Coordinates of C-alpha atoms in Angstrom, one line a residue:
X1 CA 183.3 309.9 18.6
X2 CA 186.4 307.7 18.8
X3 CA 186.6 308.3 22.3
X4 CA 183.0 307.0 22.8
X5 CA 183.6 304.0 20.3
X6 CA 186.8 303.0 23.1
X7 CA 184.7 303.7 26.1
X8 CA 181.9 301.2 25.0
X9 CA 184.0 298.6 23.8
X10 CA 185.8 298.9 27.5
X11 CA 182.2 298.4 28.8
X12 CA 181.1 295.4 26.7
X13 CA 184.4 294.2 27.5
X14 CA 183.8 294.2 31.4
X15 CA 180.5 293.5 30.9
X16 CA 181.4 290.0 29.1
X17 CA 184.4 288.9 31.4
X18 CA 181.7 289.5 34.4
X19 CA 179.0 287.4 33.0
X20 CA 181.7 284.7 32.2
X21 CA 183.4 285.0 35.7
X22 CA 179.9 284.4 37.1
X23 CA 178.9 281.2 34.7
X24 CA 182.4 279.8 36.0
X25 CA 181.7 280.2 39.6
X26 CA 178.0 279.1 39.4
X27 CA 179.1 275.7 37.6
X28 CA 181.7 275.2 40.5
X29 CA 179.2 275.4 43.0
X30 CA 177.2 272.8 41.5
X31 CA 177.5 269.4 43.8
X32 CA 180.1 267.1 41.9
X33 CA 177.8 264.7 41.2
X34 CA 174.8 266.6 40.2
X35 CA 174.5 265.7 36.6
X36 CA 171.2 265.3 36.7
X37 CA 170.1 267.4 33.7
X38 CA 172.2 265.6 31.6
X39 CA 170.1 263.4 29.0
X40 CA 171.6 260.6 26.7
X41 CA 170.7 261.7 23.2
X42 CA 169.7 258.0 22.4
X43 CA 167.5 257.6 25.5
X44 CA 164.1 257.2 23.6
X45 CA 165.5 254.8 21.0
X46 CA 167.2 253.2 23.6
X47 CA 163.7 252.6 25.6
X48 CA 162.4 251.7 22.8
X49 CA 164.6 248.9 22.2
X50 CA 164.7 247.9 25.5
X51 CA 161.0 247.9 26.4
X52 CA 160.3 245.8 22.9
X53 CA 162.9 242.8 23.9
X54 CA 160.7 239.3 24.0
X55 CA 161.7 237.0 26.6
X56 CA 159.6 234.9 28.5
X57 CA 160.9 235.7 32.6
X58 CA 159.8 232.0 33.6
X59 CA 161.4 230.0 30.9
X60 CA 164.6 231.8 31.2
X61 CA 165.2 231.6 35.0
X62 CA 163.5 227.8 35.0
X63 CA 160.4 229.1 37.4
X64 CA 158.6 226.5 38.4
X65 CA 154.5 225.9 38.9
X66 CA 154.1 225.8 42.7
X67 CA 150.8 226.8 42.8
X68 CA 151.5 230.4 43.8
X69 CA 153.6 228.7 47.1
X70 CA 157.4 228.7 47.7
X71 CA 157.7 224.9 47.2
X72 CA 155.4 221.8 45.8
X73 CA 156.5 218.5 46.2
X74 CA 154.7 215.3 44.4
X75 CA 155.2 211.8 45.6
X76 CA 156.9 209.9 42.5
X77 CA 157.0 206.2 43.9
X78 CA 156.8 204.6 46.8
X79 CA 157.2 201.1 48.4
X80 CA 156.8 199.6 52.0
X81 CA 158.6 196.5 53.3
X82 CA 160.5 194.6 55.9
X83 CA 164.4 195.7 55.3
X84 CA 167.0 192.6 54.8
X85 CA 168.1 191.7 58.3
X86 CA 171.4 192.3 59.5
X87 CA 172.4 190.3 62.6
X88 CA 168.8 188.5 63.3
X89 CA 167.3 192.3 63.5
X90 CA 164.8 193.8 61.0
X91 CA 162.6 196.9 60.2
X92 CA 159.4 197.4 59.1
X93 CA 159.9 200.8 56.6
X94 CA 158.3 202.7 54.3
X95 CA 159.8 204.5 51.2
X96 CA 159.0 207.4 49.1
X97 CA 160.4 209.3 46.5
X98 CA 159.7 212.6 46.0
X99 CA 160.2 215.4 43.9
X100 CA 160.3 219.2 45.1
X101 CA 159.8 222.4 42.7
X102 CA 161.0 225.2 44.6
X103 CA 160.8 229.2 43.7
X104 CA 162.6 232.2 44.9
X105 CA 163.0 235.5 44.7
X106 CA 164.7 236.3 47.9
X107 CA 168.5 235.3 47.2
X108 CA 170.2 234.4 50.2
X109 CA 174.2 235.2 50.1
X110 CA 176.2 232.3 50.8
X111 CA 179.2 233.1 48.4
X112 CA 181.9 235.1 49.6
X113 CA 183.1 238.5 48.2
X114 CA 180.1 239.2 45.5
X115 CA 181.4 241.7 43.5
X116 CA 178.5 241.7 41.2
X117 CA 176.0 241.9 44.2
X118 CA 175.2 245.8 45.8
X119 CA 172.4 247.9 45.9
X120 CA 171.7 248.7 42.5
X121 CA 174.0 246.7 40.7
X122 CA 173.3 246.1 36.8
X123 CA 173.4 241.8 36.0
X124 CA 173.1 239.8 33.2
X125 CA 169.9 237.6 33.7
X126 CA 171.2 234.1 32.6
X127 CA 172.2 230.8 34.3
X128 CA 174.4 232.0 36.4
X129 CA 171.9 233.9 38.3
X130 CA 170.1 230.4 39.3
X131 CA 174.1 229.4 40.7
X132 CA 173.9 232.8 43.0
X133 CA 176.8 233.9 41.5
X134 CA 175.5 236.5 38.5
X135 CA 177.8 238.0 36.0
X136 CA 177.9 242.2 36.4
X137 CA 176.8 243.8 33.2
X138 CA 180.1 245.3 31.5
X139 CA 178.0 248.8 30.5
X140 CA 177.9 252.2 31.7
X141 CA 175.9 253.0 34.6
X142 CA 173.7 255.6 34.7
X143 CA 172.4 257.4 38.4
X144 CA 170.3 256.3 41.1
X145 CA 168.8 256.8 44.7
X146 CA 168.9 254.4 47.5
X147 CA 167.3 254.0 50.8
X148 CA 168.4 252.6 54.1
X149 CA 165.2 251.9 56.2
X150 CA 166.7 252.8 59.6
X151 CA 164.3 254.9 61.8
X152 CA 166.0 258.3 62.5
X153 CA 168.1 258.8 59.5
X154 CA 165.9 260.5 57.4
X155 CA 167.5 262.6 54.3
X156 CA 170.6 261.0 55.9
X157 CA 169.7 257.2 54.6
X158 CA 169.0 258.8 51.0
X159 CA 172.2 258.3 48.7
X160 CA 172.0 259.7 45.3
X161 CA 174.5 257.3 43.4
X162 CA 177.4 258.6 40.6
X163 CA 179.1 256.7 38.4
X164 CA 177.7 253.3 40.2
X165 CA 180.5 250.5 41.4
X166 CA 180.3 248.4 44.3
X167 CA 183.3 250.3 46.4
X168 CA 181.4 254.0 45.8
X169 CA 177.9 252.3 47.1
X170 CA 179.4 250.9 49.7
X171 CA 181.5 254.0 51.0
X172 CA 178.0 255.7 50.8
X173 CA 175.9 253.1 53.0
X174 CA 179.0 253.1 55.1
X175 CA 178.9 256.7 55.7
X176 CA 175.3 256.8 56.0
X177 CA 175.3 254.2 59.2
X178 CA 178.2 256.1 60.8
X179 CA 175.7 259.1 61.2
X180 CA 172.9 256.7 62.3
X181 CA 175.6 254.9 64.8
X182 CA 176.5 258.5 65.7
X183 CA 173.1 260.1 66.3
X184 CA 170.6 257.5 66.7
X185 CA 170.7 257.8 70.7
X186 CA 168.2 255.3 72.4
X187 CA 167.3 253.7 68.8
X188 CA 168.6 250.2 69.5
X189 CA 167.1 248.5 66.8
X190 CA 165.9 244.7 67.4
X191 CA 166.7 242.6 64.2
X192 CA 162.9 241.1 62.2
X193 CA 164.1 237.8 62.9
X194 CA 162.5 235.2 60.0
X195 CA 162.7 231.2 60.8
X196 CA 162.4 228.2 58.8
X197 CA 162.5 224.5 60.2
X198 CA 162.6 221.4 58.2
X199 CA 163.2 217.7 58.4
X200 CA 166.1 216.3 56.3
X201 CA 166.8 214.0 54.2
X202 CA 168.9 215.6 51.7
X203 CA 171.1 218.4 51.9
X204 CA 169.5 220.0 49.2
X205 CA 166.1 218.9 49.6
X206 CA 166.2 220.6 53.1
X207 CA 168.2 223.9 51.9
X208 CA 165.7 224.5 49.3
X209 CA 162.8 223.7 52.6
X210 CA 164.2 226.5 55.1
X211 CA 165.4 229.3 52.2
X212 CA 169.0 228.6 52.3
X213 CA 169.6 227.4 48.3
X214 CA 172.9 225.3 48.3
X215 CA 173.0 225.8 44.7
X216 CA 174.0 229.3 45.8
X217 CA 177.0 228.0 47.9
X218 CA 180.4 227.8 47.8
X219 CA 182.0 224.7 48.4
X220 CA 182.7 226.3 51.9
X221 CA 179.5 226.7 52.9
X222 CA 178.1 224.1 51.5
X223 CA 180.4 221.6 53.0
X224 CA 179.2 222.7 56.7
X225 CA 175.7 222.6 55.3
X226 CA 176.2 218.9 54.2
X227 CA 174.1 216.3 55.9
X228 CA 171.8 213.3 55.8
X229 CA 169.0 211.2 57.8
X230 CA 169.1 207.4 57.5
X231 CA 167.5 205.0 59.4
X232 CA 170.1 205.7 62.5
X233 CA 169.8 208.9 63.4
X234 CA 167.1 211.3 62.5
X235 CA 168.1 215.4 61.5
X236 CA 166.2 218.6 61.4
X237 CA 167.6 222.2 60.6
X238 CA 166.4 225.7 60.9
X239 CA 167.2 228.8 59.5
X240 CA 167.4 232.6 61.5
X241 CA 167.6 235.5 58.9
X242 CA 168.1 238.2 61.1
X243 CA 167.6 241.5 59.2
X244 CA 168.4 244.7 60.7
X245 CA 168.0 246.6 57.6
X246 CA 166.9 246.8 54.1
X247 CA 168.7 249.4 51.5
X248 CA 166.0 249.4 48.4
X249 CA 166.4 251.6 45.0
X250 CA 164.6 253.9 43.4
X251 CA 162.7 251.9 40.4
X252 CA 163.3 253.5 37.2
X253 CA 159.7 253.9 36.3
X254 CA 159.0 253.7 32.5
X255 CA 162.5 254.8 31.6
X256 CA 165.3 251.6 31.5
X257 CA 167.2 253.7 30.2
X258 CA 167.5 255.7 33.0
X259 CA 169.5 253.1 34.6
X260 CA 172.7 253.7 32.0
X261 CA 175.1 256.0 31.1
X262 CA 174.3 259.3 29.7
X263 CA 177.0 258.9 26.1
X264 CA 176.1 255.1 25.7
X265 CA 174.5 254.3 22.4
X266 CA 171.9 252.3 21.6
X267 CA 174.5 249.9 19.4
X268 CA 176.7 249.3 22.5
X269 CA 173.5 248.2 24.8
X270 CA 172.1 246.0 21.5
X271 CA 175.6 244.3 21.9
X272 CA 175.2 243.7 26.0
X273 CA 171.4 243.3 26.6
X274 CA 169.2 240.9 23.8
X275 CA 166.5 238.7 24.2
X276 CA 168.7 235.9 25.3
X277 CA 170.2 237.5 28.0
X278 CA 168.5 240.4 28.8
X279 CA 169.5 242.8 32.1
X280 CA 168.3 242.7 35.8
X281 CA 168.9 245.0 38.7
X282 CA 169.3 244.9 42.3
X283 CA 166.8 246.2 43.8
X284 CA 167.5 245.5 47.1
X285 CA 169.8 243.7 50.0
X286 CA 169.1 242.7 53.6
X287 CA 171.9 243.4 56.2
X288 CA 171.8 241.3 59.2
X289 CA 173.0 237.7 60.3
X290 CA 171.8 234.3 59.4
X291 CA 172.1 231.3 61.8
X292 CA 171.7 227.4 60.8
X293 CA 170.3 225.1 63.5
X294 CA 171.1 221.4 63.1
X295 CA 169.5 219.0 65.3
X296 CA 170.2 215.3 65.7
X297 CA 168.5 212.5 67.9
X298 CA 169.0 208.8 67.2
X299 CA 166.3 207.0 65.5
X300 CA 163.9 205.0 68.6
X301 CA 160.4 204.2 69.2
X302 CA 159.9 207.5 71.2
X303 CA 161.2 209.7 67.8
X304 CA 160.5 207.7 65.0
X305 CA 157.4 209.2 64.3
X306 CA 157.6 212.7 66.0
X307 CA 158.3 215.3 63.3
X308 CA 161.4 216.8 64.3
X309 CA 160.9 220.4 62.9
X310 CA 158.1 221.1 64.8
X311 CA 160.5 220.1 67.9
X312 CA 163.0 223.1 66.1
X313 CA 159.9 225.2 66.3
X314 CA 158.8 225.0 69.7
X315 CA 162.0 225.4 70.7
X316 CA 161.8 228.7 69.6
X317 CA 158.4 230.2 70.1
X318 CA 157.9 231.4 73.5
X319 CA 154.0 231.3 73.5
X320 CA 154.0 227.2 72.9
X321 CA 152.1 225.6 75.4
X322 CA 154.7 223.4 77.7
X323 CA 154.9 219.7 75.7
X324 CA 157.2 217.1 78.2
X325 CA 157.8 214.7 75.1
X326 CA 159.1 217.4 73.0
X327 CA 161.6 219.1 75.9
X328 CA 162.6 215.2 76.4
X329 CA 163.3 214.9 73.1
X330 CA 165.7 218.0 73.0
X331 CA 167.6 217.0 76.1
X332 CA 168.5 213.6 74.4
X333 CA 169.5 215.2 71.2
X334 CA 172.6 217.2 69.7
X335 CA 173.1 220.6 68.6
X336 CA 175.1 222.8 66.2
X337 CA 174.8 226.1 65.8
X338 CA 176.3 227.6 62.2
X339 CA 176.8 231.6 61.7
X340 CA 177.1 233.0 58.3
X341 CA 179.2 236.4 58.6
X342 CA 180.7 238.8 56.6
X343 CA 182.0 237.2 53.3
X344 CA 179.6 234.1 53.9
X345 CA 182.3 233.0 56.2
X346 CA 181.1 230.0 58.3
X347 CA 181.0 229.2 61.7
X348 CA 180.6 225.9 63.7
X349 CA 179.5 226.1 67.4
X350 CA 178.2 223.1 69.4
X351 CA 175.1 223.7 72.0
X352 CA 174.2 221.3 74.7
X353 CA 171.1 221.3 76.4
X354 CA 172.5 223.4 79.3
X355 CA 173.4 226.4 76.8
X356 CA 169.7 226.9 76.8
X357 CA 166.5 227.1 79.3
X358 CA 163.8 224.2 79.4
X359 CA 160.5 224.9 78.1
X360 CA 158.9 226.6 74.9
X361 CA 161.5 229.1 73.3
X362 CA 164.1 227.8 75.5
X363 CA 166.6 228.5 72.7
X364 CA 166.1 232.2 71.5
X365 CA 168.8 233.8 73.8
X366 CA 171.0 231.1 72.9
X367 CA 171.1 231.8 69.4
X368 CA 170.4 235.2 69.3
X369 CA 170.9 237.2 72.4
X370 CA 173.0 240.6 72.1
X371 CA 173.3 239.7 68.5
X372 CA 169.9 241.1 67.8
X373 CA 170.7 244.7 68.0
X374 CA 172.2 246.6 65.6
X375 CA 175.4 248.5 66.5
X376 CA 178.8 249.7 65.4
X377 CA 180.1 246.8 67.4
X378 CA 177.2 244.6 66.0
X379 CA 177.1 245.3 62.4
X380 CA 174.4 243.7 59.7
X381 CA 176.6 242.0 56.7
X382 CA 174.7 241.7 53.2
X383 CA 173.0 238.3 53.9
X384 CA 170.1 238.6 50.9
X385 CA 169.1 240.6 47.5
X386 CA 166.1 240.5 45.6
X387 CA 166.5 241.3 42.1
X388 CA 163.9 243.0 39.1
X389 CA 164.4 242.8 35.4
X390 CA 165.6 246.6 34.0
X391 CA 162.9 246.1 31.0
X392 CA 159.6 246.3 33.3
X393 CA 160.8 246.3 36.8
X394 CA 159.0 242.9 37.4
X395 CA 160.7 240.7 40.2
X396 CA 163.2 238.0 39.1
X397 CA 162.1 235.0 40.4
X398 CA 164.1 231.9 40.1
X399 CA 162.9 227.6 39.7
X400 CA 164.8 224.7 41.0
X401 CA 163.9 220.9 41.4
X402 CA 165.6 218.4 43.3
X403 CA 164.4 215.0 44.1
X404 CA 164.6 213.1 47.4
X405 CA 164.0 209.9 49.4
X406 CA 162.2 209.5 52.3
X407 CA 162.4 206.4 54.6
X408 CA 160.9 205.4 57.5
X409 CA 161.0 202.2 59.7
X410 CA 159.8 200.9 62.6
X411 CA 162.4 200.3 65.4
X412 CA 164.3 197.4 64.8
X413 CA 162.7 194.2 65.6
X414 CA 163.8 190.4 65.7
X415 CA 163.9 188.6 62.9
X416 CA 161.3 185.8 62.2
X417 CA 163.0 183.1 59.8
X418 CA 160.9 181.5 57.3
X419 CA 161.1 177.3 57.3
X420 CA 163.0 174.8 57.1
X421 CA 161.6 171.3 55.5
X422 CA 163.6 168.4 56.1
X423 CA 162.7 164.9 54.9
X424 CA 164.0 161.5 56.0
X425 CA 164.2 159.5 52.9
X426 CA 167.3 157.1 54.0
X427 CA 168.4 154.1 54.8
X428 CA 168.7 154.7 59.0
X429 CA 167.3 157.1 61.6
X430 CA 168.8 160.4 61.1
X431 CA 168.3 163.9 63.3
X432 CA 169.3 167.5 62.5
X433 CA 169.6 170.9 64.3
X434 CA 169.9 174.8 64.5
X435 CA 173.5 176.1 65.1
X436 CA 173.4 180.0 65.9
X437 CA 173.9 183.3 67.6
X438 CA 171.4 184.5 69.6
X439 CA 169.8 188.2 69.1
X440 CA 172.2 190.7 71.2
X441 CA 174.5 188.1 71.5
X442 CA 177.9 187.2 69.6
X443 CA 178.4 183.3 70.5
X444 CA 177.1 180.3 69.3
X445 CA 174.3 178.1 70.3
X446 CA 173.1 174.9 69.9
X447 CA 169.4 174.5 69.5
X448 CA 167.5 171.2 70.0
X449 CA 168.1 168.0 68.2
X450 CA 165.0 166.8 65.8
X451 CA 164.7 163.2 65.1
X452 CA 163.6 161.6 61.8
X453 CA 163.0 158.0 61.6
X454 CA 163.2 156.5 57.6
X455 CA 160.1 158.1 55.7
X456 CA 159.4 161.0 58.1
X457 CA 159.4 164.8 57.3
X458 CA 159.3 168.2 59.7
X459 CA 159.0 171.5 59.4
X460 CA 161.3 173.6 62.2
X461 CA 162.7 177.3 61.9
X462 CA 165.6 178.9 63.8
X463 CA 164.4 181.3 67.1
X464 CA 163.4 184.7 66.0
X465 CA 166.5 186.9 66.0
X466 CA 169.3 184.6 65.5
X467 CA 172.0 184.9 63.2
X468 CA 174.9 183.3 61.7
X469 CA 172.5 180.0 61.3
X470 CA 174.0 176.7 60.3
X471 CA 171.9 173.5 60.7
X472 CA 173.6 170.2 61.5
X473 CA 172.6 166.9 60.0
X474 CA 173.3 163.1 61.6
X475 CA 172.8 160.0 60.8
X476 CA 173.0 156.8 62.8
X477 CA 173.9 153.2 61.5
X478 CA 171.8 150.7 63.3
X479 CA 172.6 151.2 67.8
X480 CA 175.5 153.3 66.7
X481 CA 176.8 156.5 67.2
X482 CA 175.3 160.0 66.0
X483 CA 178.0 160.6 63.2
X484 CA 177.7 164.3 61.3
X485 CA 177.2 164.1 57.7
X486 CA 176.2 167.8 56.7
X487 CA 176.8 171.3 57.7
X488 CA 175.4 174.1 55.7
X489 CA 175.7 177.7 56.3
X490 CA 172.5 179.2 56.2
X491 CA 172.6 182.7 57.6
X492 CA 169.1 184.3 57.7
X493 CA 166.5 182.2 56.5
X494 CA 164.9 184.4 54.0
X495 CA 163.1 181.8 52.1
X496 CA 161.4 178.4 52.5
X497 CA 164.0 175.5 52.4
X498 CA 164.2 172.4 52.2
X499 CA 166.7 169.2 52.7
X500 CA 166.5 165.5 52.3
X501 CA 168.6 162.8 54.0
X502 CA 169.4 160.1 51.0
X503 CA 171.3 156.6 50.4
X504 CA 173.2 154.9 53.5
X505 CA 173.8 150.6 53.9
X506 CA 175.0 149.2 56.2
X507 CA 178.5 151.0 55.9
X508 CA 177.5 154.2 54.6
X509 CA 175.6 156.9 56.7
X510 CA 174.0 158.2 53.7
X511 CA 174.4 162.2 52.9
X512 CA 172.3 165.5 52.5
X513 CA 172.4 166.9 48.4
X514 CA 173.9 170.4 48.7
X515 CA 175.4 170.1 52.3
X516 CA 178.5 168.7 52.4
X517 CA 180.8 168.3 55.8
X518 CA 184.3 169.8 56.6

């Protein structure tokens, strides 16, 4: 009996170190990051709390009531007039002051090194989100899937994400394109190339027109971005968001928590995520290349009433009918070319007329060329991200206003001075005349001599388009000589004027109140 009491204890004994060997090995072979049955023990009161916070999405993030559009815009005043003139010439202009309400939900990058921006990312939805520069949510991360929308990659181009950071997302996409670079054969893939033209006349006004937010900009970026219209010279600008891909995630349905840890409680996400600044994800990015067109012609009769950006435009659509006083228009004006990289790095290339072909479209393989396909040699930087609120997955959309001023004028014209009235209420014959420089011209002239015998009057103006304007007054003593006894500096006449010889006997020429000589 004690021999069969040691033999089945011997058996249990194998028995158990079997079953534990086998436990040990199954749990090894188990992917490293295949944690997927583990549940956080707060998740339902942590859903709870999360799907209960009450924030309103539009007041936080300032959206604005466009209607449903991208941008509204509302005249606030307006006023129409000739301009002061400046060297005998004048314009005829027009002035408006608007206000534009923009909305957006597709976040272009223009910061460099975004820490807090990858697929997936975790954000606190406050202010800082409307500077695009969000603050990364300091809270642990739970798992997610991603997806790169490359044709080809199939199970490839889905990337279960562990312990979420920006360097392990990245290493994955990375890895993920090598295959496709790898494998993809004859799959050259043409970027979906997405313009926007404007006219300027505001730097932000115009940003906020084509997509291109400077109050997401770095002072780098938004120094090459900085530029105006005035009455001189006349600016439009266009925007090219090439995207070669988008890498979306995998919403977390009805469960926020999903999105966190797996040992976070629900006190340490009441500390991080409240009604005030509750959380927001990314849900996706756009990988490609953006390009900045900036046109500039000087303001003349033939462009002062063209609208620029719909020059930018056909400029770039190949099925526009053939229009001579738009291609004229191009070959008279000035280019620049700006490329936002990797790290929103910015660069400046001029384009003359001869960098492109005439005609409708003329300026596609200028701009784009081979940098439409994706390839290892031709990579797609993160160049936009959309973003969705963790509580109910609705997009983040974000408000802005900014307030502009648009003028317009007439080419310049000549001048037309208002009168002069000069009365001869002396004691001898007197005269008076026009000293000035002629439009275009920087010398003086004299213009003709009027002559007012005692008690007369007239009414004479300078020529249209002089400047500088002085008028001369004489007075003669009996059969003597012409003898100066005023001089006033008049400039423009802007106003109706008016002089009046006085006093004089037989010694004394008299004088002009208010004009003085030398």
């Amino acid at each position: 009996m004690k021999y069969l009491n040691q033999h089945t204890m011997k058996f249990y004994s194998k028995y158990c170190l079997i079953f534990a060997f086998i436990l040990v090995v199954f749990n090894c072979s188990k992917p490293e990051d295949d944690n997927s049955d583990d549940k956080n023990p707060f998740a339902a009161s942590i859903n709870e709390y999360l799907l209960g916070l009450n924030y309103d999405a539009n007041t936080l993030l300032d959206v604005k009531d466009t209607g449903g559009l991208p941008n509204s815009r509302e005249i606030i005043s307006s006023s129409e007039g000739n301009t002061p003139p400046v060297n005998g010439q004048t314009s005829y202009c027009s002035t408006a002051d608007y206000s534009l309400d923009s909305n957006f939900d597709d976040v272009a990058i223009l910061r460099p090194n975004l820490d807090a921006i990858y697929p997936g990312a975790l954000v606190a939805a406050n202010d800082r989100m409307l500077q695009g520069n969000p603050d990364p949510l300091s809270i642990e991360k739970g798992a997610y899937t991603l997806r790169i929308n490359l044709p080809g990659i199939g199970q490839n181009g889905v990337l279960h994400i562990q312990n979420p950071s920006k360097s392990v997302v990245d290493t994955k996409i990375d890895n993920a394109l090598q295959w496709w670079y790898n494998n993809s054969g004859d799959n050259q893939i043409a970027a979906n190339s997405v313009y926007s033209s404007a006219n300027l006349y505001s730097s932000m006004q115009v940003s906020r027109d084509i997509g291109l937010n400077l109050s997401w900009a770095d002072n780098n970026v938004a120094s090459q971005l900085s530029f105006t219209s005035n009455t001189q010279r006349r600016v439009a600008t266009m925007s090219f968001k090439q995207v070669f891909f988008t890498i979306t995630m995998d919403s977390p349905e009805s469960s926020p928590a999903d999105m966190l840890g797996n040992t976070i409680t629900l006190e340490e996400v009441m500390a991080r995520i409240t009604d005030e600044q509750p959380a927001a994800y990314v849900s996706s990015v756009s990988y490609g290349k953006i390009f900045i067109l900036r046109m500039e012609t000087e303001y003349t009769e033939e462009t002062s009433d063209i609208d620029l950006s719909a020059v930018l435009d056909y400029s770039v659509n190949v099925n526009a009918d053939y229009d001579e006083e738009k291609n004229n228009i191009i070959q008279t004006s000035t280019f620049k070319l700006l490329s936002i990289g990797g790290n929103a790095e910015v660069g400046v290339s001029p384009i003359s007329s001869s960098d492109f072909t005439s005609g409708p479209g003329g300026f596609i393989e200028a701009i784009t060329g081979s940098n439409a396909l994706l390839s290892a040699e031709n990579p797609g930087v993160p160049i936009a991200y959309t973003m969705r609120f963790l509580k109910d997955n609705s997009l983040a959309k974000m408000g802005y206003n900014t307030d502009y001023t648009v003028e317009q004028c007439d080419p310049s014209a000549n001048f037309v001075h208002e009168d002069v009235n000069v009365e001869n209420n002396s004691y001898h014959d007197t005269r008076f005349y026009f000293k000035y420089k002629p439009a275009g011209g920087n010398f003086y002239l004299n213009g003709p001599k009027y002559e007012l015998n005692q008690g007369s009057s007239t009414t004479k103006s300078p020529p249209n388009g002089a400047y500088d304007v002085e008028i001369i007054f004489e007075s003669q003593i009996g059969w003597g000589s012409w003898d100066e006894i005023g001089d006033c500096n008049i400039g423009h006449v802007t106003y109706e004027r008016s002089y009046e010889f006085v006093g004089g006997d037989i010694n004394d020429h008299g004088h002009v109140p208010g004009c003085g000589t030398d």
